[in-house]
PDB file of C-alpha atoms and ligand atoms in Angstrom:
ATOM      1  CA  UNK A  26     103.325  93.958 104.504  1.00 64.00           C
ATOM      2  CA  UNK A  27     101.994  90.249 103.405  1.00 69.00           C
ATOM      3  CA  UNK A  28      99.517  90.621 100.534  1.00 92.00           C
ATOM      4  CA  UNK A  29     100.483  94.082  99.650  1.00 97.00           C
ATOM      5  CA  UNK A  30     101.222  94.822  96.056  1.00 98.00           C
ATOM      6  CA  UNK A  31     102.952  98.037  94.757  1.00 98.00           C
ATOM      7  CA  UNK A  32     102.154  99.558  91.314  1.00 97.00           C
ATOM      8  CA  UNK A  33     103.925 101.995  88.940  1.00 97.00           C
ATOM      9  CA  UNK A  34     101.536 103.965  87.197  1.00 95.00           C
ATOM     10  CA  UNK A  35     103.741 104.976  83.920  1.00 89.00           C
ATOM     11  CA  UNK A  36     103.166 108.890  82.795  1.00 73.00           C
ATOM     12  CA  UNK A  37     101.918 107.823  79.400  1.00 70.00           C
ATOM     13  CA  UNK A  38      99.592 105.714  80.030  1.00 68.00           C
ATOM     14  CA  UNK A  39      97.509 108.342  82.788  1.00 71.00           C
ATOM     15  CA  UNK A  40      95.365 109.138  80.098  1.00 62.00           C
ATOM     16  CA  UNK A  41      91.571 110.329  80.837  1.00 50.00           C
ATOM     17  CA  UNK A  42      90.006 107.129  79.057  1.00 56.00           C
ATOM     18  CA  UNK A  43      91.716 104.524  80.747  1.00 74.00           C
ATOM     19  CA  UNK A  44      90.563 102.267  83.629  1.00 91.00           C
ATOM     20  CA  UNK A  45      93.186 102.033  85.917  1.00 93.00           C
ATOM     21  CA  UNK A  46      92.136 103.986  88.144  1.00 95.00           C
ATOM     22  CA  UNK A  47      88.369 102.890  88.565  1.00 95.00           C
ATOM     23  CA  UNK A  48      90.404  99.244  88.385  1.00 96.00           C
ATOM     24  CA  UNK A  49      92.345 100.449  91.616  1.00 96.00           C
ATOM     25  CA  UNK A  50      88.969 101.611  93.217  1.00 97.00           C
ATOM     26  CA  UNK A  51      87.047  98.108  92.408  1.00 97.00           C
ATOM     27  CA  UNK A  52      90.181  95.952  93.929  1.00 97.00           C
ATOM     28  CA  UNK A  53      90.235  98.071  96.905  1.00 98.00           C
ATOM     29  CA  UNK A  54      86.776  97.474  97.313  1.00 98.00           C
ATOM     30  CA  UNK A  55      87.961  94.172  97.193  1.00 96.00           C
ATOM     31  CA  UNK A  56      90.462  94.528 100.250  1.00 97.00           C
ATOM     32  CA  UNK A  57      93.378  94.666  98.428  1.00 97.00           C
ATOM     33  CA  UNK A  58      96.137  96.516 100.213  1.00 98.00           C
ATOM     34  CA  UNK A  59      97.594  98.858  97.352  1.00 98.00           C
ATOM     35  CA  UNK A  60     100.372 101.386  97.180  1.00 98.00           C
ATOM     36  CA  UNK A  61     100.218 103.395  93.973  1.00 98.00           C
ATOM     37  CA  UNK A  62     103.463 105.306  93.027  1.00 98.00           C
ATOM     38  CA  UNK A  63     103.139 107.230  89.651  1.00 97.00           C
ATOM     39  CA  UNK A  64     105.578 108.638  86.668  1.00 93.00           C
ATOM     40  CA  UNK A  65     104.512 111.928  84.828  1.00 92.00           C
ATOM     41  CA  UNK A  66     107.510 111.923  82.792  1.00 91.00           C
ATOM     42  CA  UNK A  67     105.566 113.593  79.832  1.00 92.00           C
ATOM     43  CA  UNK A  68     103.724 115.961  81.772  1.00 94.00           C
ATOM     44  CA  UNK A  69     106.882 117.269  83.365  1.00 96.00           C
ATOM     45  CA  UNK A  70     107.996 117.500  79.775  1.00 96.00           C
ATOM     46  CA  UNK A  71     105.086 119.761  78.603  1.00 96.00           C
ATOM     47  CA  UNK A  72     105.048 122.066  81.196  1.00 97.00           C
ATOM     48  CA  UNK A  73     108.952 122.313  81.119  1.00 97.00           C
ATOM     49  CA  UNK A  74     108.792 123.302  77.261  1.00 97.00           C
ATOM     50  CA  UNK A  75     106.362 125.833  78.294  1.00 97.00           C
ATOM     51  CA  UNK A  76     108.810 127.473  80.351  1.00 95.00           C
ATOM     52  CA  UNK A  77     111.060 126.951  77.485  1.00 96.00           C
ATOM     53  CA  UNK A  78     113.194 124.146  79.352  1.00 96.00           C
ATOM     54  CA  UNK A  79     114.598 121.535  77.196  1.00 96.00           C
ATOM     55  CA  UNK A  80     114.588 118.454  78.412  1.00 95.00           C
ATOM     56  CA  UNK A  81     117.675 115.811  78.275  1.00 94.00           C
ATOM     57  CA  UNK A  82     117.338 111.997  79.034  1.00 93.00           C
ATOM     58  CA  UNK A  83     120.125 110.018  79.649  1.00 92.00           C
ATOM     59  CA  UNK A  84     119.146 106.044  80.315  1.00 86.00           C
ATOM     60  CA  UNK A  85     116.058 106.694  80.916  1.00 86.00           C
ATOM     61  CA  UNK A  86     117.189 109.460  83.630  1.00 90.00           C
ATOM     62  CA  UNK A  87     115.764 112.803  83.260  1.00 94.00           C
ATOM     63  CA  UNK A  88     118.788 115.356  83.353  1.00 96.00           C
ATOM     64  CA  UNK A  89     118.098 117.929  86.242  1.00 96.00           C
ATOM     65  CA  UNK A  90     119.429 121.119  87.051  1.00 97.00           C
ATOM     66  CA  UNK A  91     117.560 123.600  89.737  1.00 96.00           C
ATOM     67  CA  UNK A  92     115.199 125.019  87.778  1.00 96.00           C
ATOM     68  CA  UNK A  93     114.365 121.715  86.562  1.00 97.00           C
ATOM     69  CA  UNK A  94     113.776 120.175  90.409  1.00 98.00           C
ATOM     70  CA  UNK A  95     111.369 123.328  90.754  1.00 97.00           C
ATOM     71  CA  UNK A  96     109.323 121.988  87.518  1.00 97.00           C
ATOM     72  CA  UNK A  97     109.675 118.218  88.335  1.00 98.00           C
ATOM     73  CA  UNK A  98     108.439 118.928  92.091  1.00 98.00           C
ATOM     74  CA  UNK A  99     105.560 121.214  91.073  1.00 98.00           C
ATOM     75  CA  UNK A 100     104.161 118.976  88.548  1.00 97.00           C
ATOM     76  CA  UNK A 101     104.640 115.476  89.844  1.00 97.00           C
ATOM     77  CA  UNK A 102     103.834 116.289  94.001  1.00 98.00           C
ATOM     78  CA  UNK A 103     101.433 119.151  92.746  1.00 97.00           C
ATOM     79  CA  UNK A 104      99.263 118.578  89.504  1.00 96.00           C
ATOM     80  CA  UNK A 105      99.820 114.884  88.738  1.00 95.00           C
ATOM     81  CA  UNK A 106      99.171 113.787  92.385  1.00 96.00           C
ATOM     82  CA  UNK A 107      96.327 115.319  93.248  1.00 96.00           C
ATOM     83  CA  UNK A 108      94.785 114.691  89.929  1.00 94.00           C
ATOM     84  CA  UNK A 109      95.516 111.568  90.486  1.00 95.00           C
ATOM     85  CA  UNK A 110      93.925 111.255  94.112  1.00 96.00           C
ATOM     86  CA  UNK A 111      90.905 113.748  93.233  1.00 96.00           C
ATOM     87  CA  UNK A 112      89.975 110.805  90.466  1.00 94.00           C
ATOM     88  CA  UNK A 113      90.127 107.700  92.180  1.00 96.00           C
ATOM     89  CA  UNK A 114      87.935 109.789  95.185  1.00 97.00           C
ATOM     90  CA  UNK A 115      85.937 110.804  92.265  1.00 96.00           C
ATOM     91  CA  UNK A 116      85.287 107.020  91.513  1.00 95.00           C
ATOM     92  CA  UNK A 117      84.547 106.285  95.255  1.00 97.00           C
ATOM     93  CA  UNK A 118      88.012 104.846  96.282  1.00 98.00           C
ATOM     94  CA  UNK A 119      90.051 106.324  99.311  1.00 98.00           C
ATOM     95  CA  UNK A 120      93.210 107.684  98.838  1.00 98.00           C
ATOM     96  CA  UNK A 121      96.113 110.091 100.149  1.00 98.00           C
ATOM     97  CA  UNK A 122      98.905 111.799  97.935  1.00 98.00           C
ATOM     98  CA  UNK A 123     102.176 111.880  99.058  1.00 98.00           C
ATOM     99  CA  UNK A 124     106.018 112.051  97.634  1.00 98.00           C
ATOM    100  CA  UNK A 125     108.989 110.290  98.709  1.00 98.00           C
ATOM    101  CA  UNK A 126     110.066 113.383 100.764  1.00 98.00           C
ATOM    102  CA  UNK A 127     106.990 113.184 103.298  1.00 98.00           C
ATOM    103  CA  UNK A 128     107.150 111.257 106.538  1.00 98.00           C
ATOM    104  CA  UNK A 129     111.010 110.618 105.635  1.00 98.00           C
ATOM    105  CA  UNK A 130     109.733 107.963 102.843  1.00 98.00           C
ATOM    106  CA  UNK A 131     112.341 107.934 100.520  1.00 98.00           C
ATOM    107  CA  UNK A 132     116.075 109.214 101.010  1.00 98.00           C
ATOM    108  CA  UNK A 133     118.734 109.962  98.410  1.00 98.00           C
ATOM    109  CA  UNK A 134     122.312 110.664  97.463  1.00 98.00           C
ATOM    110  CA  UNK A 135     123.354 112.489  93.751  1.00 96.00           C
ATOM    111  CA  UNK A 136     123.218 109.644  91.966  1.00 94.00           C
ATOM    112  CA  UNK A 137     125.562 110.972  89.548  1.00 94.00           C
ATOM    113  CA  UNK A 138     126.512 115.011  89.420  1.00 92.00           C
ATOM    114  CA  UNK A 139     126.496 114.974  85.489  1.00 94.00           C
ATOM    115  CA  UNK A 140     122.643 114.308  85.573  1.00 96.00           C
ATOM    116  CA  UNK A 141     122.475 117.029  88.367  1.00 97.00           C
ATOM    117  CA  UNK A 142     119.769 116.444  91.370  1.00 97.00           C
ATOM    118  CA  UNK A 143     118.579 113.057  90.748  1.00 97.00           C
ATOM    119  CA  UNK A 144     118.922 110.752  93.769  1.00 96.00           C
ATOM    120  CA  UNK A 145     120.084 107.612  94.332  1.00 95.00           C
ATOM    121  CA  UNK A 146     117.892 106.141  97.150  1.00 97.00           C
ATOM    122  CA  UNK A 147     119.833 105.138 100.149  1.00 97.00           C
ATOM    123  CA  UNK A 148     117.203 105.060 103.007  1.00 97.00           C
ATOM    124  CA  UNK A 149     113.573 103.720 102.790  1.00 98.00           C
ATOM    125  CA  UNK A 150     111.208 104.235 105.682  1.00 98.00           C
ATOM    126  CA  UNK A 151     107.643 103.348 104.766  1.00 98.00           C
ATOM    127  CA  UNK A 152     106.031 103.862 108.491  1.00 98.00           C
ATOM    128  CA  UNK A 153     103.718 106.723 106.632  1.00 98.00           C
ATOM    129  CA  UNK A 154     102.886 103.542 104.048  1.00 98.00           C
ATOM    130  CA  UNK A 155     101.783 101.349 106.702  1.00 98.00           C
ATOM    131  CA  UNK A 156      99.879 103.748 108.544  1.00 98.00           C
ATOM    132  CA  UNK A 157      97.743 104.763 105.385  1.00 98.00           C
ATOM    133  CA  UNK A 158      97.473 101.142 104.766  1.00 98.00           C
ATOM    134  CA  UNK A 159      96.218 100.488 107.907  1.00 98.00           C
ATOM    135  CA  UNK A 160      93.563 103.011 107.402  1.00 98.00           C
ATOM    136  CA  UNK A 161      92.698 101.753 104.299  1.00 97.00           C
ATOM    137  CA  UNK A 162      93.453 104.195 102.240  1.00 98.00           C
ATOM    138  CA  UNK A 163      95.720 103.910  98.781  1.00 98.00           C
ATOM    139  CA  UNK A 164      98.773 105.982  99.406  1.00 98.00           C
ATOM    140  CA  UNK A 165      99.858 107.825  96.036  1.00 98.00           C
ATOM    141  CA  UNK A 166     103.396 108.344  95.950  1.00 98.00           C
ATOM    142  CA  UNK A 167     105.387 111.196  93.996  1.00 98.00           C
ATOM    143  CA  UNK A 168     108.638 109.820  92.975  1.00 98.00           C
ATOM    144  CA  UNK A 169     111.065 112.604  94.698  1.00 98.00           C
ATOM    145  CA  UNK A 170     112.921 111.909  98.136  1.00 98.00           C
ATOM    146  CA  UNK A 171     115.073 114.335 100.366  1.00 98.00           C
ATOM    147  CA  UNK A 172     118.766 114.252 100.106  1.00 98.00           C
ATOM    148  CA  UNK A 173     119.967 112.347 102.909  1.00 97.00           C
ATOM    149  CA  UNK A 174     122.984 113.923 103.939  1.00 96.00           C
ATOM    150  CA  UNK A 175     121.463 116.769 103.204  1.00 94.00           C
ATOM    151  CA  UNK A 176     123.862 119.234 100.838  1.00 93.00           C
ATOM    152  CA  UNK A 177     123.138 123.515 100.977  1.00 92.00           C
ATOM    153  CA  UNK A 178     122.905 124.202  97.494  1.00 91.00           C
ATOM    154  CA  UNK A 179     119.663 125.855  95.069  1.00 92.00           C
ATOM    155  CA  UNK A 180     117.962 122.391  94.842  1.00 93.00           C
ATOM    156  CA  UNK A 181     116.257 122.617  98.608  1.00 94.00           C
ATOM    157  CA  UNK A 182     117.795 119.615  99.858  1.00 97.00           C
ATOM    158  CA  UNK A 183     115.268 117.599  96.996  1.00 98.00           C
ATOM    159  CA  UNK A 184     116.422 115.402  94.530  1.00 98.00           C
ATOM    160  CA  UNK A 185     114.350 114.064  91.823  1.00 97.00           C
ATOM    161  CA  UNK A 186     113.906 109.678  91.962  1.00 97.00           C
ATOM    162  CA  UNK A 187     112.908 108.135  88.769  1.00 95.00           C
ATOM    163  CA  UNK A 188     109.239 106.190  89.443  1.00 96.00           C
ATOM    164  CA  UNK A 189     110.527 102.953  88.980  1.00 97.00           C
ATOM    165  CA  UNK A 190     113.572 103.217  91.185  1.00 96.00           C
ATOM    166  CA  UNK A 191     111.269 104.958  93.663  1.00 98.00           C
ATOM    167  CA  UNK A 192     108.248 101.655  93.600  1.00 98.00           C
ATOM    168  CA  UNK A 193     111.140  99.214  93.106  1.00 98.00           C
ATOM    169  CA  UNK A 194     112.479 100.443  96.334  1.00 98.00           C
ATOM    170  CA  UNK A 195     109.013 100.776  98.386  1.00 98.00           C
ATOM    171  CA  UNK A 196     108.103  97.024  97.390  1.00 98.00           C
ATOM    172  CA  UNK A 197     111.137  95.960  98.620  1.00 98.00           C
ATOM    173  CA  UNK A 198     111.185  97.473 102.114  1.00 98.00           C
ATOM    174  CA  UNK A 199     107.583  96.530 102.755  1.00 97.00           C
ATOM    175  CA  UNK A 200     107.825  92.939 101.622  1.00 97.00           C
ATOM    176  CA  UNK A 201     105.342  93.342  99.192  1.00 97.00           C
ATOM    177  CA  UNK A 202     103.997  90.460  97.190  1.00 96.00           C
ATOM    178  CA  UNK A 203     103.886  91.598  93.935  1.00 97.00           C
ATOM    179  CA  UNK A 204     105.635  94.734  92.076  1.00 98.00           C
ATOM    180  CA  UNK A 205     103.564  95.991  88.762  1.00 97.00           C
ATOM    181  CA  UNK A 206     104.546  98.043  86.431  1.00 97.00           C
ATOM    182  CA  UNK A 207     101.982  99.826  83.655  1.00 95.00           C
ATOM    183  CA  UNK A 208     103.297 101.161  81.037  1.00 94.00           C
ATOM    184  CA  UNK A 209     102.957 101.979  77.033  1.00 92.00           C
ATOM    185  CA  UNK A 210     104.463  98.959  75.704  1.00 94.00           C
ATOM    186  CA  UNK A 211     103.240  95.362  76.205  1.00 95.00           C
ATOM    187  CA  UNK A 212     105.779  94.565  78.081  1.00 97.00           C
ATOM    188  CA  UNK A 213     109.601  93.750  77.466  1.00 97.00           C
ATOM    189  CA  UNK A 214     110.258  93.308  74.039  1.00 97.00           C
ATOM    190  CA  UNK A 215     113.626  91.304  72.834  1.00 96.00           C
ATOM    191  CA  UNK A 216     115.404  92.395  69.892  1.00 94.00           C
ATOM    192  CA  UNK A 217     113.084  91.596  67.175  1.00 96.00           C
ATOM    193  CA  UNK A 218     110.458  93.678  69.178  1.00 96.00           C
ATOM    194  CA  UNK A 219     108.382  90.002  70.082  1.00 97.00           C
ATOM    195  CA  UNK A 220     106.983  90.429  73.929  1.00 98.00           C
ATOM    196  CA  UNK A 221     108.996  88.177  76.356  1.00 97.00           C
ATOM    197  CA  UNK A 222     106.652  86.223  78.336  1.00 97.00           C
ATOM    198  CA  UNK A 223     109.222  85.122  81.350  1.00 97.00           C
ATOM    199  CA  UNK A 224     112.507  86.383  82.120  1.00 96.00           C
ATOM    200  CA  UNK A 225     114.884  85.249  85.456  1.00 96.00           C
ATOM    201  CA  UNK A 226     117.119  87.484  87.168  1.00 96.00           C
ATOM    202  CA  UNK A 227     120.547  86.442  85.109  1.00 96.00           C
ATOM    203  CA  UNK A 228     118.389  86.876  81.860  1.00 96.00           C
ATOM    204  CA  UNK A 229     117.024  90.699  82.915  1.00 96.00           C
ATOM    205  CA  UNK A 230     120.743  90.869  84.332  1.00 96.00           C
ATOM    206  CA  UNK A 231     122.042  90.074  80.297  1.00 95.00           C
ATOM    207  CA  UNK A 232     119.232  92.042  78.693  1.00 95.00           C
ATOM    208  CA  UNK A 233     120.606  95.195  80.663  1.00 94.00           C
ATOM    209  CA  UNK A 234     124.408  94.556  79.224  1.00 95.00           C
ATOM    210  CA  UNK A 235     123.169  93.915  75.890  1.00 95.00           C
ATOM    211  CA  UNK A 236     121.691  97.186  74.861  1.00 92.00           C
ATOM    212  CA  UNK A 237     118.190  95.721  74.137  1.00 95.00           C
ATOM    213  CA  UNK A 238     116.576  97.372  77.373  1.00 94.00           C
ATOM    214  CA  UNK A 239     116.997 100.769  76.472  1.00 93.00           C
ATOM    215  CA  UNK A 240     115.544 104.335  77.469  1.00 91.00           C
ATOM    216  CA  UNK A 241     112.474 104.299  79.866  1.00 92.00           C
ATOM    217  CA  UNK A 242     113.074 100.209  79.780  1.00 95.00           C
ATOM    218  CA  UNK A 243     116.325 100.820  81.841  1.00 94.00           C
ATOM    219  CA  UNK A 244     115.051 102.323  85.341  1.00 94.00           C
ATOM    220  CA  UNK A 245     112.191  99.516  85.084  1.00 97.00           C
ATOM    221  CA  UNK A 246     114.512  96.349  85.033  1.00 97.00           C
ATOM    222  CA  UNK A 247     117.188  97.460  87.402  1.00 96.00           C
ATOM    223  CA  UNK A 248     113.861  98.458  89.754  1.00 97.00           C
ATOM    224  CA  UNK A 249     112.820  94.820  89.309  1.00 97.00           C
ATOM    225  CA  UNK A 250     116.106  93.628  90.328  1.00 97.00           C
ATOM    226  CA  UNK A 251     116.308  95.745  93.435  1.00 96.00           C
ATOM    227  CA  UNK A 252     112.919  94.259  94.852  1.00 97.00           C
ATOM    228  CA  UNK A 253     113.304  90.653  93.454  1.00 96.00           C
ATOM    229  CA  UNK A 254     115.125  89.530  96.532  1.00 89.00           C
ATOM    230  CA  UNK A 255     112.327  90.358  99.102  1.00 95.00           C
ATOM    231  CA  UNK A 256     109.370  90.792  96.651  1.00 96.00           C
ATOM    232  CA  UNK A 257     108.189  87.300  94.816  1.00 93.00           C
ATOM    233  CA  UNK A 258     107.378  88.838  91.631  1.00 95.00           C
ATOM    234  CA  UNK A 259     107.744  91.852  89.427  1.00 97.00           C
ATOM    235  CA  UNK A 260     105.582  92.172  86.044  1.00 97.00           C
ATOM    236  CA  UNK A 261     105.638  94.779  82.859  1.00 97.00           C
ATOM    237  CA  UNK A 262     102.421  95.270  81.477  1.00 95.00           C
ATOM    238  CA  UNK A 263     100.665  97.403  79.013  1.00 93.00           C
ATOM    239  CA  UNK A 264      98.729  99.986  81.066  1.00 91.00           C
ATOM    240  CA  UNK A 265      96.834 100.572  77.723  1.00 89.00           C
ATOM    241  CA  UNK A 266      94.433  97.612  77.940  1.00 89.00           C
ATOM    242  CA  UNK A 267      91.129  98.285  79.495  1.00 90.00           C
ATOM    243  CA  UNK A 268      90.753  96.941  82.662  1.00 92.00           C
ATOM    244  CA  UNK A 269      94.907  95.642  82.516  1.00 93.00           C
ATOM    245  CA  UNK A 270      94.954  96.405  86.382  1.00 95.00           C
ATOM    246  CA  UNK A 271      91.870  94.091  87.604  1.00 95.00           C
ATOM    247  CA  UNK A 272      92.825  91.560  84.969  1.00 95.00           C
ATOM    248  CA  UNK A 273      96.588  91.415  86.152  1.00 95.00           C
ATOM    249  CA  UNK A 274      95.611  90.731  90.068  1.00 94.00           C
ATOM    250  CA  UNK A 275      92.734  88.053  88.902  1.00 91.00           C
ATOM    251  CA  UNK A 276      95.221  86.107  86.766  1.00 84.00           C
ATOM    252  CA  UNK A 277      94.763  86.420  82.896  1.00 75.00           C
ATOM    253  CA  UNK A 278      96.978  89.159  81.574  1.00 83.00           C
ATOM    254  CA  UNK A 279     100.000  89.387  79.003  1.00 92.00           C
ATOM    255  CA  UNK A 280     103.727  91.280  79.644  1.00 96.00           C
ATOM    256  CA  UNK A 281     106.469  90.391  81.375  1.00 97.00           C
ATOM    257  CA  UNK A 282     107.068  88.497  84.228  1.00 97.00           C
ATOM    258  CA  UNK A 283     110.872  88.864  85.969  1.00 97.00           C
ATOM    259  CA  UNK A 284     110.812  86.037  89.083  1.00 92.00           C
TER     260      UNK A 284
HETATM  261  N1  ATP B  22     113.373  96.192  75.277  1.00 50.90           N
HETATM  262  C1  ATP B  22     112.351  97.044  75.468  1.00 50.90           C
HETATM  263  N2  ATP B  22     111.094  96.572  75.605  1.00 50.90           N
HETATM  264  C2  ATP B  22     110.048  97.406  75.813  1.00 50.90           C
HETATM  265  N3  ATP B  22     110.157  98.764  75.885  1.00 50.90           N
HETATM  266  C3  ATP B  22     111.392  99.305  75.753  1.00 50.90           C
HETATM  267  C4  ATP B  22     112.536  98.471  75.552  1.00 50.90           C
HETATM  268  N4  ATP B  22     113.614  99.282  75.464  1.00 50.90           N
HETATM  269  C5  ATP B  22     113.164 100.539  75.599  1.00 50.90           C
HETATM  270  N5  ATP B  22     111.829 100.588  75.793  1.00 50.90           N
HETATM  271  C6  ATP B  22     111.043 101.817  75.949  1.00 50.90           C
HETATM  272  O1  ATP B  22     110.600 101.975  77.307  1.00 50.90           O
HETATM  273  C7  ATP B  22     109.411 102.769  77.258  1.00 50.90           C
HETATM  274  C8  ATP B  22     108.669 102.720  78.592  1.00 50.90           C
HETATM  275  O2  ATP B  22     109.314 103.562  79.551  1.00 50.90           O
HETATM  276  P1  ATP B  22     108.876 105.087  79.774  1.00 50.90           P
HETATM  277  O3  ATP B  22     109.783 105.661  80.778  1.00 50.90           O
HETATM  278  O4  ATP B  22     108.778 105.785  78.461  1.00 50.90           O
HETATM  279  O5  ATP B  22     107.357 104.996  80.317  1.00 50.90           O
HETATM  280  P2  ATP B  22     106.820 104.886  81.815  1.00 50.90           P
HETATM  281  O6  ATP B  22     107.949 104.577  82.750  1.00 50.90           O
HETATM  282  O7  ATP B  22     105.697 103.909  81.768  1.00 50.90           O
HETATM  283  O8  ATP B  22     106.257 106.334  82.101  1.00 50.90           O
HETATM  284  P3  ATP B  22     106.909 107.456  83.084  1.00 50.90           P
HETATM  285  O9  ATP B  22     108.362 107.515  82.766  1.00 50.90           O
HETATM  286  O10 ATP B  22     106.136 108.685  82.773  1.00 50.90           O
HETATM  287  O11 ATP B  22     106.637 106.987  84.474  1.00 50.90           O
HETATM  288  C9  ATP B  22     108.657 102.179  76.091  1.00 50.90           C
HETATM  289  O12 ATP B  22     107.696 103.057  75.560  1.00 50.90           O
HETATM  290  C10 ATP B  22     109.786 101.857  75.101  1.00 50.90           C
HETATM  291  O13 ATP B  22     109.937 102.908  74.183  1.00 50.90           O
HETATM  292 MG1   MG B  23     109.680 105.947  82.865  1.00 50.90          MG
END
């Protein structure tokens, strides 16, 4: 949908002092058709090691086994969504929860069977998006998706969708105009950690191959190269500055820009 932008909210930086969320409020207020889709990575971690659950990364991929899923689905589609959509209510906005699995949003294949139920998405259908849109209302999206062919097996046909694969793909089948990406860094650092200002699609391509782009970084870049083709451009910022949101859709912040 023309005008629409999608935004990543990264896990780390949903942290009770920041303004993201009022900054989501204000630029709705503002008419600005949104579509929120949110991380929780370290949330998922806590309550996992309070069920004494290690928990394994592997490029930026969160390992998952069944008992896992059962964690990952609880806290992201429970607790972290509806905090989420209680606070920006809270601060007068309008907004519905919802995870990739609802309305048929966001289907999946096992992306790889050593990293156990994560999907591979293989099928967007963002109809429930633009309806919510429509209404005006933020939709807040919980990165998981149902396996599409679905598989019997202990993991109730759900596999888990990393947050930036899962808002990569969304901006892409809606056409959005602008994919944004908060998280705890400034942006995309090279190898002598200084923030790169611009990057093209061969150059996020070669930081990928070169090792520099590592953990968390990973699922980010490859999302930005998924949605480049449809959506105009795709931005890293730090989700740590006050006010980074309202700043970034006025013109006038720092990070990355991949175009
Ligand atoms: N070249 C790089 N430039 C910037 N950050 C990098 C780079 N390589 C790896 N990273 C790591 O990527 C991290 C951001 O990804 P991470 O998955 O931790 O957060 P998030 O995606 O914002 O949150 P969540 O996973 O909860 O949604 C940074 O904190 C940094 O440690
Ligand atoms: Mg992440």
């Amino acid at each position: 949908m023309a005008g629409t932008i999608v935004i990543k909210l990264g896990g780390s930086t949903l942290g009770s002092h920041d303004t993201t969320l009022a900054d989501l409020v204000a630029l709705q207020k503002k008419g600005v058709p949104m579509v929120v889709v949110h991380g929780g990575a370290n949330i998922v971690t806590e309550w996992l090691r309070r069920m004494n659950i290690a928990s394994k990364f592997v490029k930026g991929l969160r390992a998952t086994d069944a008992e896992t899923l059962k964690v990952v689905v609880a806290i992201l589609a429970g607790l972290v969504n509806k905090e989420l959509v209680a606070a920006v209510q809270a601060l007068g906005g309008r907004a519905v929860g919802l995870s990739g699995i609802d309305g048929g949003l966001l289907g999946a294949q096992v992306k790889d069977p050593g990293l156990g139920y994560v999907g591979d998405v293989v099928e967007v259908n963002p109809a429930s998006l633009k309806a919510l849109l429509d209404a005006g209302f933020i939709p807040v999206v919980a990165p998981l998706s149902y396996q599409s062919p679905p598989e019997a097996g202990d993991h109730g046909f759900i596999l888990n969708v990393n947050g930036d694969t899962a808002a990569g793909q969304i901006a892409a089948a809606l056409g959005a105009e602008k994919l944004i990406f908060l998280t705890d860094v400034a942006g995309i650092l090279d190898g002598s950690k200084r923030l790169i200002s611009k990057m093209s699609v061969p150059e996020a391509k070669a930081m990928l191959a070169s090792g520099v782009a590592s953990g968390g970084m990973i699922p980010k870049i490859e999302a930005c190269l998924v949605a480049l083709p449809t959506v105009r451009m795709a931005r890293i910022i730090d989700g740590r500055a006050a006010h980074a949101l309202v700043k970034e859709v006025e013109g006038g912040t720092e990070g990355t820009t991949i175009a």
